mmCIF file of C-alpha atoms in Angstrom:
data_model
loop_
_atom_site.group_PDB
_atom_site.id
_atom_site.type_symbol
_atom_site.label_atom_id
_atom_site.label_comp_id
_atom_site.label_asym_id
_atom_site.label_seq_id
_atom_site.Cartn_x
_atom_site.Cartn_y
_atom_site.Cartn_z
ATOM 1 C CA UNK A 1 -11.557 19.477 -11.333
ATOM 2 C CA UNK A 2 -10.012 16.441 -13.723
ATOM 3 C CA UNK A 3 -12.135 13.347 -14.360
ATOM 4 C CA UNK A 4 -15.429 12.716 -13.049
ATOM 5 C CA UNK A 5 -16.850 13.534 -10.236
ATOM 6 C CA UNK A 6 -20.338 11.975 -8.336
ATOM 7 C CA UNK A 7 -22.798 13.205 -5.376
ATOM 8 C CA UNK A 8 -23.308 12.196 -3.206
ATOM 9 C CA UNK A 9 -20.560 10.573 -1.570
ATOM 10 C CA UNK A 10 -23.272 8.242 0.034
ATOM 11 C CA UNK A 11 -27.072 8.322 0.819
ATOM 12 C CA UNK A 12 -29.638 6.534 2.990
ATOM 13 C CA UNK A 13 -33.146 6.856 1.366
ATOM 14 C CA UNK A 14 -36.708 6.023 2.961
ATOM 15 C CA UNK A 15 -38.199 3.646 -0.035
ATOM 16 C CA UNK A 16 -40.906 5.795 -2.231
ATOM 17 C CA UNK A 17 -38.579 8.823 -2.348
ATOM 18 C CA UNK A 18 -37.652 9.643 -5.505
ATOM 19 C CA UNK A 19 -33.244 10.531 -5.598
ATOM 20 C CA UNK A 20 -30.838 11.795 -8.552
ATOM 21 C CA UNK A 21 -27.190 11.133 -8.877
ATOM 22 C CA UNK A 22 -25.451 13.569 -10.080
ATOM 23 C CA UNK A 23 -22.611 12.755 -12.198
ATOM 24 C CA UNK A 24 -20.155 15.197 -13.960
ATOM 25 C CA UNK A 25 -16.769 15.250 -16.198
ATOM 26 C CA UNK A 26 -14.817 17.872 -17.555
ATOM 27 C CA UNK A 27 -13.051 15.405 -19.979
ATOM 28 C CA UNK A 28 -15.553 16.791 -22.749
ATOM 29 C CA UNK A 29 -16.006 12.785 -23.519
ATOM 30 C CA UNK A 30 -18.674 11.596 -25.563
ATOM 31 C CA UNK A 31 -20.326 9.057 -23.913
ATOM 32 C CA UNK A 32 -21.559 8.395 -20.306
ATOM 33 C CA UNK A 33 -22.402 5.556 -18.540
ATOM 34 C CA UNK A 34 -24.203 4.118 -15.182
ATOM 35 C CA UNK A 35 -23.839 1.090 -13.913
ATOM 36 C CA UNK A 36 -24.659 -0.349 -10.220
ATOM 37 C CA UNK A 37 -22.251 -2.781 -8.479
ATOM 38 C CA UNK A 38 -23.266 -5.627 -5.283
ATOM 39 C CA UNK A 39 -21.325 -8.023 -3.880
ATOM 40 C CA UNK A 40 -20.909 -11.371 -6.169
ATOM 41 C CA UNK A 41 -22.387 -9.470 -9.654
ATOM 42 C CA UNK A 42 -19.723 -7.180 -10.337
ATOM 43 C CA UNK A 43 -20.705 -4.388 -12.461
ATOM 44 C CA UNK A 44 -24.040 -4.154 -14.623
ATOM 45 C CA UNK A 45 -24.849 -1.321 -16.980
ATOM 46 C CA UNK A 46 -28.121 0.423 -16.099
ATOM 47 C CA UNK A 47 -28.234 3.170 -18.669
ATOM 48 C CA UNK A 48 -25.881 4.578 -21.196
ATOM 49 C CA UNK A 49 -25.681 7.989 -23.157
ATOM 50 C CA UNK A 50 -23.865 7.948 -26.884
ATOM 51 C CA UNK A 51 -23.651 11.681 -26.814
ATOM 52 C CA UNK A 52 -25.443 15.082 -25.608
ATOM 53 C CA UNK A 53 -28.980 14.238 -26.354
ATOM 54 C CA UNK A 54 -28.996 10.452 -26.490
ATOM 55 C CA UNK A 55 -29.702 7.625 -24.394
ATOM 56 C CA UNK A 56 -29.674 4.259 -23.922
ATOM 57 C CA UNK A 57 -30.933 1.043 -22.446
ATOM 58 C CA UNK A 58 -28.331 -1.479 -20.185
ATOM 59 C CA UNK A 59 -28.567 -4.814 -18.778
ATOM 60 C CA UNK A 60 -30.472 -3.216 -15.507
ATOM 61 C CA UNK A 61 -32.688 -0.238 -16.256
ATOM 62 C CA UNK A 62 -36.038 -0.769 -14.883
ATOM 63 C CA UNK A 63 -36.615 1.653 -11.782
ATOM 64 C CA UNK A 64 -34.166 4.020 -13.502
ATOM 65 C CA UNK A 65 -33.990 7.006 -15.731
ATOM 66 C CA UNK A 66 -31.318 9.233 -17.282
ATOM 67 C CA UNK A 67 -31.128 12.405 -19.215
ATOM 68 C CA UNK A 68 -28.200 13.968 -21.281
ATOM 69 C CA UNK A 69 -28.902 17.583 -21.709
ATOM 70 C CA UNK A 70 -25.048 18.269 -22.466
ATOM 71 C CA UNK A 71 -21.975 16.651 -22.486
ATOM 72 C CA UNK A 72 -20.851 16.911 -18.939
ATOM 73 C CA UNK A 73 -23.652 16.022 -17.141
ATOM 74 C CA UNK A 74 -25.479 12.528 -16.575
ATOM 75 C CA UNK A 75 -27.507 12.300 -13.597
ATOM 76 C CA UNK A 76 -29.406 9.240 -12.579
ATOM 77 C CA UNK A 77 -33.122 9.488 -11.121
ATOM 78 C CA UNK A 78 -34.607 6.400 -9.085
ATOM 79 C CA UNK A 79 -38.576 8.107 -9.123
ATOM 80 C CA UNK A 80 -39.323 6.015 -6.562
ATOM 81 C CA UNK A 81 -36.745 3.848 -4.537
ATOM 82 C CA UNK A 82 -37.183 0.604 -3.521
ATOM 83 C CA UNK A 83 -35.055 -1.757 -1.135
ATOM 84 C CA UNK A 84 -33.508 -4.004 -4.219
ATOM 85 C CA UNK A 85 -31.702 -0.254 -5.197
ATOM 86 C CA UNK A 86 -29.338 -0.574 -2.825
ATOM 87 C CA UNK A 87 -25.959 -0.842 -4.532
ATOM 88 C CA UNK A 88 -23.055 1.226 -5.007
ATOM 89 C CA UNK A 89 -23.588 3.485 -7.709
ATOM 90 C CA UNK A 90 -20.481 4.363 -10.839
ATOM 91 C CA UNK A 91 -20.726 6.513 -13.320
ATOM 92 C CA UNK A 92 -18.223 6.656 -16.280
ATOM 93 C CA UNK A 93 -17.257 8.148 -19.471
ATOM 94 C CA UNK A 94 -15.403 7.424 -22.745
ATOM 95 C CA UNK A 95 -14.378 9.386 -25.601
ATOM 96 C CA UNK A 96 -16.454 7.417 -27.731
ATOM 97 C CA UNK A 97 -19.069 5.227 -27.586
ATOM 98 C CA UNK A 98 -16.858 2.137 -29.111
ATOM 99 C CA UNK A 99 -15.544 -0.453 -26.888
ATOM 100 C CA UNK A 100 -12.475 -0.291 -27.859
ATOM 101 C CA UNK A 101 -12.281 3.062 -25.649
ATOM 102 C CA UNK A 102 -11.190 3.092 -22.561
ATOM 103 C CA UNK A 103 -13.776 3.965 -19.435
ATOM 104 C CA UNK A 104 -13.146 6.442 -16.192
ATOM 105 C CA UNK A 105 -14.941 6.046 -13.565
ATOM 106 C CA UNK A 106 -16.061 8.258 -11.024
ATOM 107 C CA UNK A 107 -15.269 7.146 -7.332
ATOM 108 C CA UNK A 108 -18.902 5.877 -6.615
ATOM 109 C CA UNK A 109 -22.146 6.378 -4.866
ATOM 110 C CA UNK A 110 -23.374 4.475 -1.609
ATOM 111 C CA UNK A 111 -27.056 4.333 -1.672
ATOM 112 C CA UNK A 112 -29.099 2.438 0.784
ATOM 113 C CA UNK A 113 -33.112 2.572 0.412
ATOM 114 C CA UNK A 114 -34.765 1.186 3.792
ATOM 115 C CA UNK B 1 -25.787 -11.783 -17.677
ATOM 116 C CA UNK B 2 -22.122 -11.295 -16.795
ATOM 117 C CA UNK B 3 -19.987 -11.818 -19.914
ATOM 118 C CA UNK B 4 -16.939 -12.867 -17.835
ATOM 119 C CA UNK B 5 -16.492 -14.755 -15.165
ATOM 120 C CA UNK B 6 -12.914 -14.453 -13.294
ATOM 121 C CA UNK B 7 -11.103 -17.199 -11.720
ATOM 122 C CA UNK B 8 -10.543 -17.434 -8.683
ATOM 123 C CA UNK B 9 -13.103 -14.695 -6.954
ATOM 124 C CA UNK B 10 -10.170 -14.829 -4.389
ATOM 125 C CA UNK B 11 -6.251 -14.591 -4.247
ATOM 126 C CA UNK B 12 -3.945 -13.965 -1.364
ATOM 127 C CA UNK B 13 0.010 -14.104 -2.095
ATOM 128 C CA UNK B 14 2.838 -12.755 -0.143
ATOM 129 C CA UNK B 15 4.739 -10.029 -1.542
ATOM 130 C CA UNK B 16 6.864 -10.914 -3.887
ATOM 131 C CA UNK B 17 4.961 -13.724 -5.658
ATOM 132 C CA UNK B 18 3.330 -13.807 -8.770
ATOM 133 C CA UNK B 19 -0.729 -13.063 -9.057
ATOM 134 C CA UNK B 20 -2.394 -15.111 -12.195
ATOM 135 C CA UNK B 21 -6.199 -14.531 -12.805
ATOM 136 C CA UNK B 22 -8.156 -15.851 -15.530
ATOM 137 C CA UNK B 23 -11.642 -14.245 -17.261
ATOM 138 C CA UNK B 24 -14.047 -16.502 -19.273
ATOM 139 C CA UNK B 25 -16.186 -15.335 -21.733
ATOM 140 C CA UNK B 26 -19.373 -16.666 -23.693
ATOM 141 C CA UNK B 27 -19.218 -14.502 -27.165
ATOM 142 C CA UNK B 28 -17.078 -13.415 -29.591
ATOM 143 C CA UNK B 29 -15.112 -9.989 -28.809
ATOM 144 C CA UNK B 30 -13.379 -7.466 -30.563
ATOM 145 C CA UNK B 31 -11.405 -6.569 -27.302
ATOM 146 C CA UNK B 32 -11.255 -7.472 -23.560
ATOM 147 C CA UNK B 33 -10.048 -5.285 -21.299
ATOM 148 C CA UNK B 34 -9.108 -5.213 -17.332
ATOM 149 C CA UNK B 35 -9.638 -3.278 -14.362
ATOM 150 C CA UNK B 36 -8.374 -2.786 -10.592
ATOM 151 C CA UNK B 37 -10.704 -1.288 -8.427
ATOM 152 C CA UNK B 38 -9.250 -0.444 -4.829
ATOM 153 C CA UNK B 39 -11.658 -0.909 -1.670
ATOM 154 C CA UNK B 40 -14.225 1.794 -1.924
ATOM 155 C CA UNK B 41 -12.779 3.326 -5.223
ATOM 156 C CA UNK B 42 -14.010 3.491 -9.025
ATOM 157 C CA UNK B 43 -11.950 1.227 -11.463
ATOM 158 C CA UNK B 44 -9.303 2.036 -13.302
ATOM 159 C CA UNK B 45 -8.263 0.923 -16.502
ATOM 160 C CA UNK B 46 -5.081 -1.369 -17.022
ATOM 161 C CA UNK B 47 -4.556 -2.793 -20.222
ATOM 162 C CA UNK B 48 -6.606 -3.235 -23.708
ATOM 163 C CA UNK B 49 -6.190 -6.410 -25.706
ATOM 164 C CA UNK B 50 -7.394 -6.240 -28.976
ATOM 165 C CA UNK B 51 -8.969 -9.784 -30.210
ATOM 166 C CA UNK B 52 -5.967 -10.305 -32.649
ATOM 167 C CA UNK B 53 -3.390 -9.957 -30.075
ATOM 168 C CA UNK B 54 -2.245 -13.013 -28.353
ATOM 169 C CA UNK B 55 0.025 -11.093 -25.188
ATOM 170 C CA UNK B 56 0.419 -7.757 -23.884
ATOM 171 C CA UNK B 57 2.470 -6.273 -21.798
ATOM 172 C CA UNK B 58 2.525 -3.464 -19.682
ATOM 173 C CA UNK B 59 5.157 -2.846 -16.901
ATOM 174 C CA UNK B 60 4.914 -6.158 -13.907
ATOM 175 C CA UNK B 61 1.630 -6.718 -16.006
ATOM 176 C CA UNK B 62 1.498 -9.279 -18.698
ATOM 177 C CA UNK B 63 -2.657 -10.170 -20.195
ATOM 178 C CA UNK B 64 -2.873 -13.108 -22.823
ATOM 179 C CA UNK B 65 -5.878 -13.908 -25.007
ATOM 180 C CA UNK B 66 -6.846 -17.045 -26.194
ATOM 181 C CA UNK B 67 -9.602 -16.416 -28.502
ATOM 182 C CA UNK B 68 -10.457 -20.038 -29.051
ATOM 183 C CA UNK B 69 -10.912 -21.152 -25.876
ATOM 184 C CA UNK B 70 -12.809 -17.623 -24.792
ATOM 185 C CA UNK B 71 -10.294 -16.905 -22.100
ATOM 186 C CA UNK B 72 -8.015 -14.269 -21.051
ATOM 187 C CA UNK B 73 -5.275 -14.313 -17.980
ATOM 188 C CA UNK B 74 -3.943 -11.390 -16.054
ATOM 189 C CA UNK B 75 -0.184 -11.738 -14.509
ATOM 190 C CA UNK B 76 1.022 -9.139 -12.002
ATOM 191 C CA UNK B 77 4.874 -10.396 -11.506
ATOM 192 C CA UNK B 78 6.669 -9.145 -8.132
ATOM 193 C CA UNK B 79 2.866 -8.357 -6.418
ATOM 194 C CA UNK B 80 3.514 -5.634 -3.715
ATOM 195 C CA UNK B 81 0.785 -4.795 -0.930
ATOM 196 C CA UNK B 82 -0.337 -1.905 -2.968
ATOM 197 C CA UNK B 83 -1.372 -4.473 -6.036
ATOM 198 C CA UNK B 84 -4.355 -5.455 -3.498
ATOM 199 C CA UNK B 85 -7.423 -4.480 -4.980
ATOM 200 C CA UNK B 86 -10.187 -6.011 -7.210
ATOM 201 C CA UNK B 87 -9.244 -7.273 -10.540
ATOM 202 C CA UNK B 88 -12.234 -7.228 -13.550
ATOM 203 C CA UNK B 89 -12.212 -8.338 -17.262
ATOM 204 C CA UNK B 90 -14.308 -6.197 -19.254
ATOM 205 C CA UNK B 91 -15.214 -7.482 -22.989
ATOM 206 C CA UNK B 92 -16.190 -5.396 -26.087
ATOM 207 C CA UNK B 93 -17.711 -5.734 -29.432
ATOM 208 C CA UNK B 94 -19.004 -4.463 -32.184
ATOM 209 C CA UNK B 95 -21.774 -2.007 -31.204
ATOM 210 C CA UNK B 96 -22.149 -4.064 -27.445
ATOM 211 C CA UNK B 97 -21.244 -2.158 -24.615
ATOM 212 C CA UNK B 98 -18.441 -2.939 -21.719
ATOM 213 C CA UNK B 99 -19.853 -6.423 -20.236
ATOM 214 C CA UNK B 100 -17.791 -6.800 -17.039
ATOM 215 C CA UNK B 101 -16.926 -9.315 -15.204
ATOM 216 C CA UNK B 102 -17.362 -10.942 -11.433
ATOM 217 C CA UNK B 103 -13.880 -9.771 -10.725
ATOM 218 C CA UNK B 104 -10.518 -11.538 -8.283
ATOM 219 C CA UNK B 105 -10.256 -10.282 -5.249
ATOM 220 C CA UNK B 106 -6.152 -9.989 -4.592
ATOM 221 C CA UNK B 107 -4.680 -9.733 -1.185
ATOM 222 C CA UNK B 108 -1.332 -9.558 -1.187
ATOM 223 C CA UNK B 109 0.458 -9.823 2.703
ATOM 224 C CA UNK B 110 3.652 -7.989 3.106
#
């Protein structure tokens, strides 16, 4: 595989389950990243990983958590979903953490929680 | 908060014609960059403009920066039906992360 790769493609989810999004690159970048996107907001930063080991807070974390054991994987845990969750779901990376770097994403995660 | 807002949320130009969208921003930057995201797809980088750049080029793309009024434009010259997608400014600085934008939605008709 090249580039970064998500699953599932798409999910429907009873609210109160818990989920994880799995989320994988073999780019050996630095720095991961999550962010949700719905209609009319574009793209907001839920939770963010420096490096292997670290992680961070974005705009939208509440109802979230991450967890960076190494550098290829970043998988996203809702512990127990809820209706406003529903979103399309990127993940990217970067070779650093600076802004000046460019991001790939991966091509996305439909999740709807009923 | 969204950092940038993009102007107009909506485009639709026949082939041929020129595609202009504009990103507004609310703090100072180091860079701004933009994306096209295709329907159903994860975005893809197009260009980087670095806060002391005033144009960029890149192929039928041309970005400007205007730090002073906070702005930024994206021209796609020549649009062909595969330029439809959605277009997002992304700004950077310092230590902030990526703050993206609304984003243009660009239909181009054959």
């Amino acid at each position: 595989i090249a580039g970064i790769t998500q699953a599932p493609t798409s999910q429907i989810l009873a609210a109160g389950r818990r989920m994880t999004l799995r989320c994988t690159q073999d780019m050996r970048h630095n720095a991961m990243y999550w962010y949700r996107q719905d209609l009319g907001l574009g793209l907001r930063l839920i939770h963010y990983s420096n490096t292997a080991g670290t992680t961070g807070k974005g705009e939208v974390p509440d109802g979230y958590s991450v967890s960076r054991a190494n550098t290829d994987d970043f998988p996203l845990t809702l512990a127990s979903a809820v209706p406003s969750q529903t979103s399309v779901y990127f993940c990217a990376s970067s070779r650093t953490s600076g802004s000046l770097d460019t991001q790939y994403f991966g091509p996305g995660t439909r999740l709807t929680v009923l | 908060s969204q950092q940038g807002e993009e102007d107009p949320q909506a485009l639709s130009i026949q082939e041929g014609e020129n595609a202009t969208m504009n990103c507004s921003y609310k703090t100072s930057i180091n860079n701004l960059q933009w994306y096209r995201q295709n329907s159903g797809r994860g975005l893809v980088h197009l260009i980087l403009i670095r806060s002391n750049e005033r144009e960029k080029h890149s192929g039928r793309l041309r970005v400007t920066l205007d730090t002073s009024k906070k702005s930024s434009s994206l021209l796609i010259t020549a649009s062909r039906a595969a330029d439809t997608a959605s277009y997002f400014c992304a700004t950077g600085g310092g230590f902030q992360k990526l703050v993206f934008g609304t984003g243009t939605r660009l239909l181009v008709s054959p």
